Amino acid sequence: MAFTLPELPYDKAALEPHIDAMTMEIHHGRHHKAYVDNLNKALDGKPENNEDIEALMGKVSTLGAPVRNNGGGHYNHSLFWKLLSPNAGGQPVGALAEAITAAFGSFDEFKLQFANAGTTRFGSGWAWLIVQNGALKVCSTANQDNPLMDVAEEKGAPVLALDVWEHAYYLHYQNKRPDYIAAFWNVVNWEEANRNYEVATA
Ligand code: MN
């Protein structure tokens, strides 16, 4: 049973002007596809081939660098596409909004901390909002690592994720990662983030 590339849940141009169509096409159709193809190659013939991606993340230290890099890439991007949406952005409501205020003092303070995590991640990686021991926390990871991995410094269940690899923004924003992060807030699918939060705290 091979892993497959999920369809984007919207048109590749739907997130313009915040994330451009060419970036989405290359990011999804080439980068994410390569993670899926290389994950399948790395697991070919192994018993882990039949496990779900979350289970693999939890024992990734035993599976070698190709599974860590490509399995992480597949998990992270599958999560990320669903956390973006046209006609989105604004602020969360409901349980997640209350938890953000409780953890960070205000939504604006959360945004500052999350943006700072993405801006200060040196090289390639991801910024995260996670549930850790029942509480929200902001962190970042290098490369395609994520907080589900047994090797992660900060472990938890992802609620919100932001890809800060250059391939996520360079065509439109060049070296201006903070501009890309500022634009990201306009396309955050807070309904999806709320669902992730509900699952993480169930
Ligand atoms: Mn990416």
Short mmCIF file of C-alpha atoms and ligand atoms in Angstrom, two decimals:
data_model
loop_
_atom_site.label_atom_id
_atom_site.label_comp_id
_atom_site.label_asym_id
_atom_site.label_seq_id
_atom_site.Cartn_x
_atom_site.Cartn_y
_atom_site.Cartn_z
CA MET A 1 0.00 0.00 0.00
CA ALA A 2 1.73 3.13 -1.20
CA PHE A 3 1.35 6.67 0.06
CA THR A 4 -0.30 9.01 -2.44
CA LEU A 5 -0.19 12.73 -3.15
CA PRO A 6 -3.41 14.34 -1.89
CA GLU A 7 -5.24 16.76 -4.16
CA LEU A 8 -5.10 20.42 -3.21
CA PRO A 9 -8.45 21.30 -1.62
CA TYR A 10 -8.66 24.48 -3.79
CA ASP A 11 -7.38 25.73 -7.13
CA LYS A 12 -3.65 26.44 -7.28
CA ALA A 13 -4.47 30.13 -7.98
CA ALA A 14 -7.03 30.41 -5.19
CA LEU A 15 -4.61 31.83 -2.62
CA GLU A 16 -3.44 34.72 -4.78
CA PRO A 17 -2.20 37.36 -4.22
CA HIS A 18 -0.87 36.00 -0.91
CA ILE A 19 0.57 32.75 -2.31
CA ASP A 20 0.96 32.70 -6.08
CA ALA A 21 -0.24 29.95 -8.44
CA MET A 22 3.21 29.03 -9.76
CA THR A 23 4.54 28.54 -6.24
CA MET A 24 1.55 26.35 -5.37
CA GLU A 25 1.93 24.29 -8.56
CA ILE A 26 5.63 23.61 -8.01
CA HIS A 27 5.33 23.22 -4.25
CA HIS A 28 2.50 20.68 -4.45
CA GLY A 29 3.13 19.01 -7.80
CA ARG A 30 6.90 18.68 -7.57
CA HIS A 31 8.14 19.11 -4.00
CA HIS A 32 5.34 17.28 -2.19
CA LYS A 33 5.15 14.66 -4.96
CA ALA A 34 8.87 14.00 -4.58
CA TYR A 35 8.45 13.44 -0.82
CA VAL A 36 5.68 10.92 -1.51
CA ASP A 37 7.63 9.11 -4.23
CA ASN A 38 10.82 8.96 -2.15
CA LEU A 39 8.93 7.84 0.96
CA ASN A 40 7.42 4.97 -1.02
CA LYS A 41 10.86 4.02 -2.33
CA ALA A 42 12.35 4.12 1.17
CA LEU A 43 9.59 1.86 2.57
CA ASP A 44 9.37 -0.54 -0.38
CA GLY A 45 9.33 -4.09 0.98
CA LYS A 46 9.41 -3.01 4.64
CA PRO A 47 6.59 -3.89 7.07
CA GLU A 48 6.19 -0.19 7.89
CA ASN A 49 4.86 0.23 4.34
CA ASN A 50 1.39 -0.57 5.71
CA GLU A 51 1.40 1.81 8.67
CA ASP A 52 -0.16 5.25 8.69
CA ILE A 53 2.01 8.30 8.48
CA GLU A 54 1.42 9.44 12.08
CA ALA A 55 2.57 6.04 13.38
CA LEU A 56 5.74 6.29 11.31
CA MET A 57 6.51 9.74 12.69
CA GLY A 58 6.37 8.39 16.25
CA LYS A 59 9.19 5.92 15.60
CA VAL A 60 11.04 7.73 12.85
CA SER A 61 14.38 7.43 14.63
CA THR A 62 14.33 3.70 13.84
CA LEU A 63 13.54 4.08 10.15
CA GLY A 64 16.49 6.00 8.70
CA ALA A 65 17.04 9.43 7.20
CA PRO A 66 15.05 8.91 3.96
CA VAL A 67 11.88 8.14 5.95
CA ARG A 68 12.53 11.00 8.37
CA ASN A 69 13.01 13.50 5.54
CA ASN A 70 10.39 12.28 3.07
CA GLY A 71 7.86 10.96 5.55
CA GLY A 72 8.11 14.26 7.40
CA GLY A 73 7.73 16.07 4.09
CA HIS A 74 4.61 14.10 3.24
CA TYR A 75 2.99 14.53 6.66
CA ASN A 76 3.85 18.23 6.95
CA HIS A 77 2.61 19.23 3.49
CA SER A 78 -0.59 17.15 3.76
CA LEU A 79 -1.35 19.08 6.96
CA PHE A 80 -0.27 22.44 5.54
CA TRP A 81 -2.49 22.44 2.41
CA LYS A 82 -5.59 21.94 4.57
CA LEU A 83 -4.57 24.80 6.86
CA LEU A 84 -4.70 27.24 3.94
CA SER A 85 -7.87 28.48 2.29
CA PRO A 86 -9.10 31.32 0.09
CA ASN A 87 -11.47 33.77 1.78
CA ALA A 88 -9.94 32.83 5.10
CA GLY A 89 -7.65 34.53 7.58
CA GLY A 90 -8.97 36.78 10.29
CA GLN A 91 -9.08 35.33 13.78
CA PRO A 92 -10.06 31.95 15.17
CA VAL A 93 -13.28 31.56 17.13
CA GLY A 94 -14.44 29.06 19.71
CA ALA A 95 -12.26 26.76 21.78
CA LEU A 96 -9.04 27.50 19.91
CA ALA A 97 -9.51 31.27 20.25
CA GLU A 98 -10.02 30.87 24.00
CA ALA A 99 -6.97 28.61 24.32
CA ILE A 100 -4.79 31.06 22.38
CA THR A 101 -5.81 33.91 24.66
CA ALA A 102 -5.19 31.74 27.72
CA ALA A 103 -1.74 30.64 26.54
CA PHE A 104 -0.39 33.84 24.98
CA GLY A 105 -2.45 36.65 26.51
CA SER A 106 -3.86 37.79 23.17
CA PHE A 107 -4.20 36.74 19.54
CA ASP A 108 -1.74 39.47 18.51
CA GLU A 109 0.87 38.18 20.95
CA PHE A 110 0.40 34.65 19.57
CA LYS A 111 0.90 35.98 16.02
CA LEU A 112 4.12 37.70 17.08
CA GLN A 113 5.51 34.54 18.67
CA PHE A 114 4.51 32.31 15.76
CA ALA A 115 5.94 34.72 13.17
CA ASN A 116 9.11 34.99 15.22
CA ALA A 117 9.44 31.19 15.28
CA GLY A 118 9.22 31.14 11.49
CA THR A 119 11.49 34.11 10.92
CA THR A 120 14.24 32.92 13.23
CA ARG A 121 14.30 29.29 12.06
CA PHE A 122 17.71 29.29 10.34
CA GLY A 123 17.67 27.64 6.92
CA SER A 124 14.76 25.37 6.03
CA GLY A 125 12.03 24.30 8.41
CA TRP A 126 8.59 24.84 9.84
CA ALA A 127 6.85 26.97 12.47
CA TRP A 128 4.25 25.20 14.63
CA LEU A 129 1.43 25.75 17.06
CA ILE A 130 1.07 22.53 19.01
CA VAL A 131 -0.80 21.07 21.96
CA GLN A 132 1.77 19.85 24.46
CA ASN A 133 0.54 18.32 27.71
CA GLY A 134 -2.85 19.92 27.13
CA ALA A 135 -1.52 23.45 26.56
CA LEU A 136 -0.75 25.43 23.41
CA LYS A 137 2.88 26.12 22.55
CA VAL A 138 4.76 27.72 19.64
CA CYS A 139 7.92 26.04 18.34
CA SER A 140 9.83 25.38 15.14
CA THR A 141 11.61 22.44 13.54
CA ALA A 142 14.44 22.08 11.04
CA ASN A 143 14.11 20.53 7.58
CA GLN A 144 11.00 18.28 7.43
CA ASP A 145 10.98 17.35 11.09
CA ASN A 146 7.72 17.79 13.01
CA PRO A 147 6.46 17.62 16.61
CA LEU A 148 5.06 14.10 16.13
CA MET A 149 8.55 12.71 15.64
CA ASP A 150 10.23 10.80 18.44
CA VAL A 151 13.35 12.86 17.68
CA ALA A 152 11.61 16.23 18.11
CA GLU A 153 12.86 18.60 20.81
CA GLU A 154 9.30 19.86 21.33
CA LYS A 155 6.72 17.10 21.02
CA GLY A 156 2.99 17.60 20.62
CA ALA A 157 -0.01 17.49 18.33
CA PRO A 158 0.09 20.05 15.50
CA VAL A 159 -2.69 22.65 15.36
CA LEU A 160 -1.18 25.14 12.89
CA ALA A 161 1.87 24.76 10.64
CA LEU A 162 3.81 27.08 8.37
CA ASP A 163 6.37 25.97 5.81
CA VAL A 164 9.31 28.41 5.84
CA TRP A 165 11.47 26.61 3.29
CA GLU A 166 12.54 29.01 0.51
CA HIS A 167 10.59 26.85 -1.97
CA ALA A 168 7.42 27.99 -0.20
CA TYR A 169 7.92 31.68 -0.97
CA TYR A 170 11.00 32.51 -3.03
CA LEU A 171 9.31 32.99 -6.45
CA HIS A 172 7.04 35.73 -5.12
CA TYR A 173 8.82 37.06 -2.04
CA GLN A 174 12.48 36.24 -2.82
CA ASN A 175 14.48 36.57 0.40
CA LYS A 176 11.71 38.41 2.29
CA ARG A 177 10.49 35.60 4.54
CA PRO A 178 8.79 38.03 6.98
CA ASP A 179 6.61 39.35 4.12
CA TYR A 180 5.52 35.80 3.27
CA ILE A 181 4.72 35.13 6.92
CA ALA A 182 2.69 38.34 7.11
CA ALA A 183 0.72 37.28 4.01
CA PHE A 184 0.12 33.81 5.46
CA TRP A 185 -2.28 35.25 8.05
CA ASN A 186 -4.66 36.20 5.21
CA VAL A 187 -5.09 32.58 4.11
CA VAL A 188 -5.10 30.65 7.41
CA ASN A 189 -7.99 28.18 7.59
CA TRP A 190 -8.92 28.65 11.24
CA GLU A 191 -11.79 26.15 10.96
CA GLU A 192 -9.24 23.46 10.12
CA ALA A 193 -6.95 24.63 12.93
CA ASN A 194 -9.92 24.41 15.31
CA ARG A 195 -10.56 20.83 14.17
CA ASN A 196 -6.91 19.99 14.80
CA TYR A 197 -7.19 21.54 18.25
CA GLU A 198 -10.33 19.55 19.05
CA VAL A 199 -8.65 16.29 18.00
CA ALA A 200 -5.53 17.16 20.01
CA THR A 201 -7.49 17.87 23.17
CA ALA A 202 -10.18 15.17 22.85
MN MN B 1 7.43 22.78 1.37
#
